[in-house]
mmCIF file of C-alpha atoms in Angstrom:
data_model
loop_
_atom_site.group_PDB
_atom_site.id
_atom_site.type_symbol
_atom_site.label_atom_id
_atom_site.label_comp_id
_atom_site.label_asym_id
_atom_site.label_seq_id
_atom_site.Cartn_x
_atom_site.Cartn_y
_atom_site.Cartn_z
ATOM 1 C CA MET F 1 17.422 -13.277 12.778
ATOM 2 C CA ARG F 2 15.980 -13.403 8.823
ATOM 3 C CA ILE F 3 16.688 -10.233 6.336
ATOM 4 C CA ILE F 4 12.534 -9.591 6.703
ATOM 5 C CA ASP F 5 12.647 -9.670 10.448
ATOM 6 C CA PRO F 6 13.642 -5.535 10.431
ATOM 7 C CA MET F 7 10.906 -4.982 7.925
ATOM 8 C CA ILE F 8 8.195 -6.565 9.643
ATOM 9 C CA GLU F 9 9.196 -4.424 13.015
ATOM 10 C CA GLU F 10 9.202 -1.209 11.012
ATOM 11 C CA PHE F 11 5.864 -1.957 8.820
ATOM 12 C CA LYS F 12 3.912 -2.587 12.317
ATOM 13 C CA HIS F 13 5.249 0.761 13.867
ATOM 14 C CA GLU F 14 4.505 2.482 10.296
ATOM 15 C CA ALA F 15 0.893 0.771 10.370
ATOM 16 C CA ALA F 16 -0.076 2.122 13.343
ATOM 17 C CA ILE F 17 1.384 5.866 12.986
ATOM 18 C CA THR F 18 -0.883 5.287 9.507
ATOM 19 C CA ARG F 19 -3.935 4.114 12.010
ATOM 20 C CA LYS F 20 -3.482 7.496 13.590
ATOM 21 C CA CYS F 21 -3.534 9.599 10.439
ATOM 22 C CA PHE F 22 -6.601 7.398 9.289
ATOM 23 C CA GLN F 23 -8.517 8.245 12.772
ATOM 24 C CA HIS F 24 -7.501 11.950 11.937
ATOM 25 C CA ILE F 25 -10.045 11.895 8.704
ATOM 26 C CA PRO F 26 -12.716 14.909 9.046
ATOM 27 C CA ASP F 27 -16.053 13.840 8.910
ATOM 28 C CA GLY F 28 -17.439 15.079 5.715
ATOM 29 C CA GLN F 29 -14.565 15.510 3.595
ATOM 30 C CA TRP F 30 -14.112 11.748 2.126
ATOM 31 C CA GLU F 31 -14.786 13.115 -1.280
ATOM 32 C CA TRP F 32 -12.489 16.154 -0.650
ATOM 33 C CA THR F 33 -9.765 17.086 -3.090
ATOM 34 C CA PRO F 34 -7.182 19.272 -3.370
ATOM 35 C CA HIS F 35 -6.863 19.216 -6.934
ATOM 36 C CA GLU F 36 -8.649 18.342 -9.997
ATOM 37 C CA ARG F 37 -6.318 16.358 -10.747
ATOM 38 C CA SER F 38 -5.792 14.672 -7.361
ATOM 39 C CA MET F 39 -7.514 11.576 -5.744
ATOM 40 C CA SER F 40 -10.446 12.254 -3.375
ATOM 41 C CA MET F 41 -9.571 12.001 0.743
ATOM 42 C CA GLY F 42 -11.113 8.992 0.802
ATOM 43 C CA ARG F 43 -9.416 7.343 -2.730
ATOM 44 C CA LEU F 44 -6.235 8.353 -1.310
ATOM 45 C CA ALA F 45 -6.840 6.330 2.154
ATOM 46 C CA SER F 46 -8.476 3.402 0.145
ATOM 47 C CA HIS F 47 -5.168 3.413 -1.907
ATOM 48 C CA ILE F 48 -3.234 3.472 1.598
ATOM 49 C CA GLN F 49 -5.216 0.158 2.798
ATOM 50 C CA GLU F 50 -4.609 -1.415 -0.068
ATOM 51 C CA ILE F 51 -0.832 -1.522 -0.328
ATOM 52 C CA PRO F 52 -0.708 -4.443 2.582
ATOM 53 C CA GLU F 53 -3.479 -6.194 0.412
ATOM 54 C CA TRP F 54 -0.725 -6.198 -2.227
ATOM 55 C CA LEU F 55 1.958 -8.261 -0.235
ATOM 56 C CA SER F 56 0.447 -11.877 -0.806
ATOM 57 C CA GLU F 57 1.009 -10.902 -4.771
ATOM 58 C CA ILE F 58 4.633 -10.109 -3.633
ATOM 59 C CA THR F 59 5.225 -13.200 -1.142
ATOM 60 C CA ASP F 60 3.141 -15.687 -3.217
ATOM 61 C CA LYS F 61 4.217 -15.244 -6.668
ATOM 62 C CA ASP F 62 7.513 -14.891 -8.461
ATOM 63 C CA THR F 63 5.660 -12.752 -11.099
ATOM 64 C CA PHE F 64 2.736 -10.898 -10.849
ATOM 65 C CA VAL F 65 0.373 -9.597 -14.249
ATOM 66 C CA MET F 66 -1.383 -6.379 -13.393
ATOM 67 C CA PRO F 67 -5.165 -7.486 -14.133
ATOM 68 C CA GLU F 68 -6.490 -5.639 -17.687
ATOM 69 C CA ASP F 69 -9.371 -4.843 -15.632
ATOM 70 C CA TYR F 70 -8.142 -3.539 -12.519
ATOM 71 C CA LYS F 71 -10.461 -1.572 -10.636
ATOM 72 C CA PRO F 72 -8.907 -0.022 -7.075
ATOM 73 C CA SER F 73 -11.105 -0.333 -4.185
ATOM 74 C CA VAL F 74 -12.710 2.816 -2.212
ATOM 75 C CA ALA F 75 -13.864 2.114 1.124
ATOM 76 C CA SER F 76 -17.228 3.750 1.812
ATOM 77 C CA GLY F 77 -16.099 6.045 4.735
ATOM 78 C CA LYS F 78 -13.689 6.333 7.551
ATOM 79 C CA GLU F 79 -15.229 3.628 9.891
ATOM 80 C CA GLU F 80 -14.968 0.689 7.066
ATOM 81 C CA LEU F 81 -11.143 1.983 6.287
ATOM 82 C CA LEU F 82 -10.556 1.418 10.283
ATOM 83 C CA ARG F 83 -12.467 -1.892 10.696
ATOM 84 C CA ASN F 84 -10.442 -3.155 7.753
ATOM 85 C CA TRP F 85 -6.900 -2.013 8.661
ATOM 86 C CA ASP F 86 -6.273 -3.995 11.607
ATOM 87 C CA GLY F 87 -6.868 -7.520 9.729
ATOM 88 C CA LEU F 88 -4.929 -6.271 6.603
ATOM 89 C CA VAL F 89 -2.101 -5.616 9.019
ATOM 90 C CA GLU F 90 -2.417 -8.852 10.653
ATOM 91 C CA GLN F 91 -2.468 -10.552 7.810
ATOM 92 C CA ALA F 92 0.593 -8.717 5.900
ATOM 93 C CA VAL F 93 2.687 -9.689 8.786
ATOM 94 C CA GLU F 94 1.358 -13.341 8.501
ATOM 95 C CA LYS F 95 2.674 -12.953 5.184
ATOM 96 C CA LEU F 96 6.188 -11.160 5.719
ATOM 97 C CA ASN F 97 6.713 -14.316 8.353
ATOM 98 C CA THR F 98 6.443 -16.656 5.559
ATOM 99 C CA VAL F 99 9.560 -15.241 3.515
ATOM 100 C CA SER F 100 12.664 -16.833 4.015
ATOM 101 C CA ASP F 101 15.919 -15.305 3.537
ATOM 102 C CA GLU F 102 16.305 -17.356 -0.198
ATOM 103 C CA LYS F 103 12.480 -15.917 -0.974
ATOM 104 C CA ALA F 104 13.728 -12.523 0.050
ATOM 105 C CA MET F 105 16.504 -12.540 -2.503
ATOM 106 C CA GLY F 106 14.852 -14.025 -5.045
ATOM 107 C CA THR F 107 13.831 -12.156 -7.903
ATOM 108 C CA TRP F 108 10.405 -11.009 -8.235
ATOM 109 C CA THR F 109 8.788 -9.334 -11.575
ATOM 110 C CA MET F 110 5.627 -6.823 -12.431
ATOM 111 C CA GLN F 111 4.199 -6.918 -15.648
ATOM 112 C CA VAL F 112 1.083 -4.797 -17.189
ATOM 113 C CA GLY F 113 0.188 -4.969 -20.095
ATOM 114 C CA GLY F 114 2.899 -7.870 -21.780
ATOM 115 C CA ASN F 115 5.390 -5.541 -20.415
ATOM 116 C CA THR F 116 7.808 -6.076 -17.281
ATOM 117 C CA VAL F 117 7.944 -2.628 -15.277
ATOM 118 C CA MET F 118 9.597 -4.186 -12.473
ATOM 119 C CA GLU F 119 12.074 -6.753 -11.532
ATOM 120 C CA MET F 120 14.178 -6.967 -8.563
ATOM 121 C CA PRO F 121 14.921 -9.116 -5.840
ATOM 122 C CA ARG F 122 11.602 -9.825 -3.622
ATOM 123 C CA VAL F 123 13.319 -7.696 -0.723
ATOM 124 C CA ALA F 124 13.533 -4.504 -2.559
ATOM 125 C CA VAL F 125 10.132 -4.703 -3.728
ATOM 126 C CA ILE F 126 8.424 -5.017 -0.179
ATOM 127 C CA ARG F 127 10.885 -2.579 1.183
ATOM 128 C CA GLY F 128 9.456 -0.195 -2.276
ATOM 129 C CA ILE F 129 5.961 -0.998 -1.833
ATOM 130 C CA LEU F 130 5.000 -2.217 1.250
ATOM 131 C CA LEU F 131 7.291 0.561 3.177
ATOM 132 C CA ASN F 132 7.986 3.234 1.303
ATOM 133 C CA HIS F 133 4.976 3.329 -1.176
ATOM 134 C CA LEU F 134 2.965 3.405 1.993
ATOM 135 C CA ILE F 135 5.079 6.173 3.996
ATOM 136 C CA HIS F 136 4.907 8.326 0.615
ATOM 137 C CA HIS F 137 0.952 8.139 0.470
ATOM 138 C CA ARG F 138 0.576 8.750 4.214
ATOM 139 C CA GLY F 139 2.658 11.919 3.697
ATOM 140 C CA GLN F 140 0.233 12.910 1.211
ATOM 141 C CA LEU F 141 -2.570 12.258 3.247
ATOM 142 C CA SER F 142 -1.221 14.045 6.303
ATOM 143 C CA VAL F 143 -1.069 17.249 3.864
ATOM 144 C CA TYR F 144 -4.791 16.419 2.554
ATOM 145 C CA LEU F 145 -5.851 16.323 6.580
ATOM 146 C CA ARG F 146 -4.207 19.585 7.058
ATOM 147 C CA LEU F 147 -5.976 21.406 3.814
ATOM 148 C CA ALA F 148 -9.214 19.918 4.508
ATOM 149 C CA GLY F 149 -9.591 21.645 8.052
ATOM 150 C CA GLY F 150 -8.799 18.485 10.151
ATOM 151 C CA THR F 151 -5.746 17.808 12.059
ATOM 152 C CA VAL F 152 -2.458 16.344 11.551
ATOM 153 C CA PRO F 153 -1.437 13.428 14.577
ATOM 154 C CA SER F 154 2.107 12.942 15.666
ATOM 155 C CA ILE F 155 3.702 11.003 12.933
ATOM 156 C CA TYR F 156 7.674 10.916 13.930
ATOM 157 C CA GLY F 157 7.774 13.709 16.648
ATOM 158 C CA PRO F 158 5.152 16.794 17.355
ATOM 159 C CA SER F 159 3.004 18.031 14.959
ATOM 160 C CA ALA F 160 1.193 21.510 15.111
ATOM 161 C CA ASP F 161 -1.882 19.647 16.568
ATOM 162 C CA ASP F 162 -0.449 16.782 18.830
ATOM 163 C CA ASP F 163 2.684 16.942 20.806
ATOM 164 C CA GLY F 164 3.242 13.264 20.284
ATOM 165 C CA GLY F 165 3.420 12.885 24.075
ATOM 166 C CA MET F 166 6.345 14.996 24.163
ATOM 167 C CA GLY F 167 4.940 17.324 26.583
ATOM 168 C CA GLY F 168 5.322 20.640 24.164
#
């Protein structure tokens, strides 16, 4: 078994849960925000969607330089988000399947404005960005769902809105 194999399975599991959260975004709440300094619901969901897209920068390069003109993408709505998600997850799994143990343990560097902001083994970046970062923002999204009057799906067990198939 390669170092990356358990992370692939974990990512597929987390991606399915994330899709459920996307499905629960209430209609008409794409622009909703809990605070003036917070991202809108649509921007947050789109940011989560971007995370698997970044994987090629991690798997295909040893150094990633953040473009000075980087502009985050925002899906036009829940339908576009859901349409794109499955393909992005599939592409990410394909990229993960190219990571040998040697590559996983190789150093990956991220630079912003000429400064190195991250330098660590690629496997740690995959864990931190692809998994932890995705889970962190999905947690934010679940709070947004509740505050915007929507329902929260079962994530790691029953929610107040969904017993997660546990019969409760």
